């Protein structure tokens, strides 16, 4: 029953990347190839799962499924009943997945889960990662489409013209090049 399941639950850390369904097989193959390059750095005592699910397209501006049927590639690092998965293992496997998906398949992150979108162009030591060249807002504009990106920006401008509700997460990903947001935002961490 649910009471028993709750008491025996384990914590975990998860991240997801969304790629066009037609690219899912190749994205999975590329991720598996990447895993093979870092296998000797993996702690075999840590449980890492990679899963795939499929979601139909929608018409929400910055939804990961916007305008395309989508394959969701998830990486989960299991913990125990007291703490979530190993942070080092999670960072390695999730950055690897995101690197593969972003550089080759217009991958989109899950906005409510850990993602490394803002780290583009930085050096990730001791990891064989793909790094895209463009800055985060430019990448997201291309990944979601110019029309969706522009519509989202117009709504943000209309609803929050001073950037009062823009926190560091949004600033890094959406407004890195906008002086209005950098200058006027209240920093909420």
mmCIF file of C-alpha atoms in Angstrom:
data_model
loop_
_atom_site.group_PDB
_atom_site.id
_atom_site.type_symbol
_atom_site.label_atom_id
_atom_site.label_comp_id
_atom_site.label_asym_id
_atom_site.label_seq_id
_atom_site.Cartn_x
_atom_site.Cartn_y
_atom_site.Cartn_z
ATOM 1 C CA UNK A 1 0.000 0.000 0.000
ATOM 2 C CA UNK A 2 1.023 3.658 -0.292
ATOM 3 C CA UNK A 3 2.115 4.017 3.350
ATOM 4 C CA UNK A 4 4.603 1.155 2.919
ATOM 5 C CA UNK A 5 5.840 2.527 -0.414
ATOM 6 C CA UNK A 6 6.406 5.964 1.119
ATOM 7 C CA UNK A 7 8.469 4.587 3.990
ATOM 8 C CA UNK A 8 10.667 2.537 1.644
ATOM 9 C CA UNK A 9 11.184 5.270 -0.964
ATOM 10 C CA UNK A 10 14.643 6.328 -2.110
ATOM 11 C CA UNK A 11 15.715 9.810 -3.078
ATOM 12 C CA UNK A 12 17.290 10.569 -6.442
ATOM 13 C CA UNK A 13 18.465 13.399 -8.664
ATOM 14 C CA UNK A 14 17.158 13.682 -12.226
ATOM 15 C CA UNK A 15 17.592 15.845 -15.292
ATOM 16 C CA UNK A 16 15.839 15.655 -18.636
ATOM 17 C CA UNK A 17 16.583 16.794 -22.148
ATOM 18 C CA UNK A 18 13.963 16.996 -24.896
ATOM 19 C CA UNK A 19 14.929 16.240 -28.506
ATOM 20 C CA UNK A 20 12.851 15.881 -31.684
ATOM 21 C CA UNK A 21 11.432 12.365 -31.801
ATOM 22 C CA UNK A 22 13.030 11.740 -35.200
ATOM 23 C CA UNK A 23 16.477 12.306 -33.637
ATOM 24 C CA UNK A 24 15.899 10.142 -30.564
ATOM 25 C CA UNK A 25 17.657 7.001 -31.735
ATOM 26 C CA UNK A 26 20.786 8.847 -32.838
ATOM 27 C CA UNK A 27 20.800 10.978 -29.663
ATOM 28 C CA UNK A 28 20.646 7.830 -27.534
ATOM 29 C CA UNK A 29 23.432 6.202 -29.548
ATOM 30 C CA UNK A 30 25.596 9.311 -29.164
ATOM 31 C CA UNK A 31 24.955 9.457 -25.434
ATOM 32 C CA UNK A 32 25.847 5.795 -25.016
ATOM 33 C CA UNK A 33 29.051 6.444 -26.986
ATOM 34 C CA UNK A 34 29.811 9.366 -24.654
ATOM 35 C CA UNK A 35 29.186 7.142 -21.608
ATOM 36 C CA UNK A 36 31.714 4.684 -23.002
ATOM 37 C CA UNK A 37 34.362 7.444 -23.019
ATOM 38 C CA UNK A 38 33.895 8.141 -19.285
ATOM 39 C CA UNK A 39 33.102 4.634 -18.060
ATOM 40 C CA UNK A 40 36.426 4.346 -16.193
ATOM 41 C CA UNK A 41 35.561 7.496 -14.189
ATOM 42 C CA UNK A 42 32.180 6.109 -13.043
ATOM 43 C CA UNK A 43 31.765 4.700 -9.530
ATOM 44 C CA UNK A 44 30.056 1.327 -10.094
ATOM 45 C CA UNK A 45 28.509 1.537 -6.611
ATOM 46 C CA UNK A 46 26.359 4.447 -7.811
ATOM 47 C CA UNK A 47 23.141 3.559 -9.620
ATOM 48 C CA UNK A 48 22.683 5.600 -12.815
ATOM 49 C CA UNK A 49 19.619 5.056 -14.996
ATOM 50 C CA UNK A 50 18.920 6.456 -18.434
ATOM 51 C CA UNK A 51 15.333 6.432 -19.618
ATOM 52 C CA UNK A 52 13.356 7.554 -22.648
ATOM 53 C CA UNK A 53 9.717 8.542 -22.950
ATOM 54 C CA UNK A 54 7.757 10.221 -25.705
ATOM 55 C CA UNK A 55 5.483 13.270 -25.521
ATOM 56 C CA UNK A 56 3.263 14.869 -28.161
ATOM 57 C CA UNK A 57 3.943 18.408 -29.356
ATOM 58 C CA UNK A 58 2.196 21.437 -27.896
ATOM 59 C CA UNK A 59 1.952 25.143 -28.751
ATOM 60 C CA UNK A 60 3.273 26.729 -25.545
ATOM 61 C CA UNK A 61 6.012 29.291 -26.309
ATOM 62 C CA UNK A 62 8.919 27.802 -24.353
ATOM 63 C CA UNK A 63 7.612 24.346 -23.586
ATOM 64 C CA UNK A 64 10.213 21.665 -24.304
ATOM 65 C CA UNK A 65 7.587 20.050 -26.563
ATOM 66 C CA UNK A 66 6.709 23.250 -28.417
ATOM 67 C CA UNK A 67 6.070 22.560 -32.084
ATOM 68 C CA UNK A 68 7.494 19.046 -32.189
ATOM 69 C CA UNK A 69 6.794 15.525 -31.028
ATOM 70 C CA UNK A 70 9.488 14.904 -28.483
ATOM 71 C CA UNK A 71 11.659 12.203 -26.985
ATOM 72 C CA UNK A 72 12.540 12.905 -23.360
ATOM 73 C CA UNK A 73 15.938 11.543 -22.360
ATOM 74 C CA UNK A 74 16.312 11.321 -18.591
ATOM 75 C CA UNK A 75 19.301 10.545 -16.431
ATOM 76 C CA UNK A 76 18.642 9.558 -12.826
ATOM 77 C CA UNK A 77 21.260 9.044 -10.139
ATOM 78 C CA UNK A 78 19.778 7.110 -7.233
ATOM 79 C CA UNK A 79 20.519 7.818 -3.615
ATOM 80 C CA UNK A 80 19.141 6.241 -0.488
ATOM 81 C CA UNK A 81 16.418 7.131 2.000
ATOM 82 C CA UNK A 82 18.441 9.975 3.526
ATOM 83 C CA UNK A 83 20.038 11.727 0.555
ATOM 84 C CA UNK A 84 19.727 12.045 -3.184
ATOM 85 C CA UNK A 85 22.177 10.651 -5.724
ATOM 86 C CA UNK A 86 25.924 11.261 -5.721
ATOM 87 C CA UNK A 87 26.452 14.890 -6.864
ATOM 88 C CA UNK A 88 29.641 14.187 -8.826
ATOM 89 C CA UNK A 89 28.131 11.291 -10.738
ATOM 90 C CA UNK A 90 24.979 13.300 -11.395
ATOM 91 C CA UNK A 91 26.916 16.296 -12.678
ATOM 92 C CA UNK A 92 29.020 14.166 -15.001
ATOM 93 C CA UNK A 93 26.180 12.158 -16.529
ATOM 94 C CA UNK A 94 23.752 15.064 -16.787
ATOM 95 C CA UNK A 95 26.301 17.432 -18.354
ATOM 96 C CA UNK A 96 27.185 14.676 -20.805
ATOM 97 C CA UNK A 97 23.546 14.185 -21.781
ATOM 98 C CA UNK A 98 22.928 17.895 -22.110
ATOM 99 C CA UNK A 99 26.103 18.375 -24.139
ATOM 100 C CA UNK A 100 25.123 15.681 -26.630
ATOM 101 C CA UNK A 101 21.535 16.912 -26.929
ATOM 102 C CA UNK A 102 22.348 20.609 -27.263
ATOM 103 C CA UNK A 103 25.239 20.423 -29.691
ATOM 104 C CA UNK A 104 23.686 17.955 -32.108
ATOM 105 C CA UNK A 105 19.893 17.823 -31.692
ATOM 106 C CA UNK A 106 18.529 21.230 -30.589
ATOM 107 C CA UNK A 107 17.946 19.728 -27.162
ATOM 108 C CA UNK A 108 15.770 21.654 -24.756
ATOM 109 C CA UNK A 109 16.116 21.401 -20.973
ATOM 110 C CA UNK A 110 13.379 20.664 -18.465
ATOM 111 C CA UNK A 111 12.916 24.067 -16.818
ATOM 112 C CA UNK A 112 11.914 22.582 -13.463
ATOM 113 C CA UNK A 113 14.892 20.250 -13.111
ATOM 114 C CA UNK A 114 18.621 20.753 -12.874
ATOM 115 C CA UNK A 115 20.155 21.868 -16.157
ATOM 116 C CA UNK A 116 23.495 23.278 -17.178
ATOM 117 C CA UNK A 117 22.305 25.535 -19.984
ATOM 118 C CA UNK A 118 24.048 28.634 -18.633
ATOM 119 C CA UNK A 119 27.464 26.918 -18.566
ATOM 120 C CA UNK A 120 27.979 27.000 -22.303
ATOM 121 C CA UNK A 121 31.531 27.637 -23.346
ATOM 122 C CA UNK A 122 33.058 27.007 -19.928
ATOM 123 C CA UNK A 123 35.661 24.322 -19.467
ATOM 124 C CA UNK A 124 34.408 21.230 -17.685
ATOM 125 C CA UNK A 125 37.583 19.606 -16.411
ATOM 126 C CA UNK A 126 38.237 15.902 -16.886
ATOM 127 C CA UNK A 127 35.089 15.390 -18.915
ATOM 128 C CA UNK A 128 34.860 14.566 -22.576
ATOM 129 C CA UNK A 129 31.959 16.914 -23.301
ATOM 130 C CA UNK A 130 30.508 18.527 -26.349
ATOM 131 C CA UNK A 131 30.358 22.313 -25.961
ATOM 132 C CA UNK A 132 28.279 24.544 -28.165
ATOM 133 C CA UNK A 133 29.810 27.835 -29.211
ATOM 134 C CA UNK A 134 26.898 30.247 -29.005
ATOM 135 C CA UNK A 135 25.790 32.046 -25.860
ATOM 136 C CA UNK A 136 22.787 30.753 -23.950
ATOM 137 C CA UNK A 137 20.093 33.212 -25.109
ATOM 138 C CA UNK A 138 21.126 32.742 -28.743
ATOM 139 C CA UNK A 139 21.082 28.975 -28.360
ATOM 140 C CA UNK A 140 17.632 28.984 -26.735
ATOM 141 C CA UNK A 141 16.294 31.314 -29.425
ATOM 142 C CA UNK A 142 17.394 28.822 -32.076
ATOM 143 C CA UNK A 143 16.238 25.752 -30.110
ATOM 144 C CA UNK A 144 12.730 27.115 -29.480
ATOM 145 C CA UNK A 145 12.392 29.067 -32.719
ATOM 146 C CA UNK A 146 12.622 32.801 -33.261
ATOM 147 C CA UNK A 147 8.858 33.305 -33.309
ATOM 148 C CA UNK A 148 8.327 31.594 -29.938
ATOM 149 C CA UNK A 149 11.343 33.339 -28.436
ATOM 150 C CA UNK A 150 10.183 36.765 -29.620
ATOM 151 C CA UNK A 151 6.629 36.162 -28.395
ATOM 152 C CA UNK A 152 7.952 35.117 -24.977
ATOM 153 C CA UNK A 153 10.181 38.211 -24.791
ATOM 154 C CA UNK A 154 7.224 40.485 -25.655
ATOM 155 C CA UNK A 155 5.094 38.924 -22.906
ATOM 156 C CA UNK A 156 7.951 39.335 -20.419
ATOM 157 C CA UNK A 157 8.424 42.974 -21.446
ATOM 158 C CA UNK A 158 4.706 43.689 -21.118
ATOM 159 C CA UNK A 159 4.220 41.864 -17.804
ATOM 160 C CA UNK A 160 7.510 42.856 -16.123
ATOM 161 C CA UNK A 161 8.977 45.904 -17.905
ATOM 162 C CA UNK A 162 11.522 46.627 -15.162
ATOM 163 C CA UNK A 163 12.642 43.013 -14.707
ATOM 164 C CA UNK A 164 11.574 43.000 -11.076
ATOM 165 C CA UNK A 165 10.639 39.318 -11.138
ATOM 166 C CA UNK A 166 13.701 38.127 -13.025
ATOM 167 C CA UNK A 167 15.942 36.032 -10.798
ATOM 168 C CA UNK A 168 19.480 34.812 -11.478
ATOM 169 C CA UNK A 169 18.212 31.631 -13.164
ATOM 170 C CA UNK A 170 16.192 33.590 -15.723
ATOM 171 C CA UNK A 171 18.820 36.294 -16.113
ATOM 172 C CA UNK A 172 21.550 33.766 -16.998
ATOM 173 C CA UNK A 173 19.449 31.852 -19.485
ATOM 174 C CA UNK A 174 17.182 34.421 -21.092
ATOM 175 C CA UNK A 175 18.553 37.897 -20.590
ATOM 176 C CA UNK A 176 22.353 37.662 -20.516
ATOM 177 C CA UNK A 177 22.717 40.356 -23.166
ATOM 178 C CA UNK A 178 19.982 42.756 -22.078
ATOM 179 C CA UNK A 179 21.115 45.814 -20.157
ATOM 180 C CA UNK A 180 17.539 46.594 -19.037
ATOM 181 C CA UNK A 181 17.378 43.315 -17.130
ATOM 182 C CA UNK A 182 20.955 43.428 -15.846
ATOM 183 C CA UNK A 183 20.604 46.973 -14.560
ATOM 184 C CA UNK A 184 17.085 46.956 -13.108
ATOM 185 C CA UNK A 185 16.583 43.454 -11.760
ATOM 186 C CA UNK A 186 16.265 42.794 -8.112
ATOM 187 C CA UNK A 187 18.533 39.847 -7.392
ATOM 188 C CA UNK A 188 16.577 37.099 -5.679
ATOM 189 C CA UNK A 189 18.574 34.001 -4.867
#
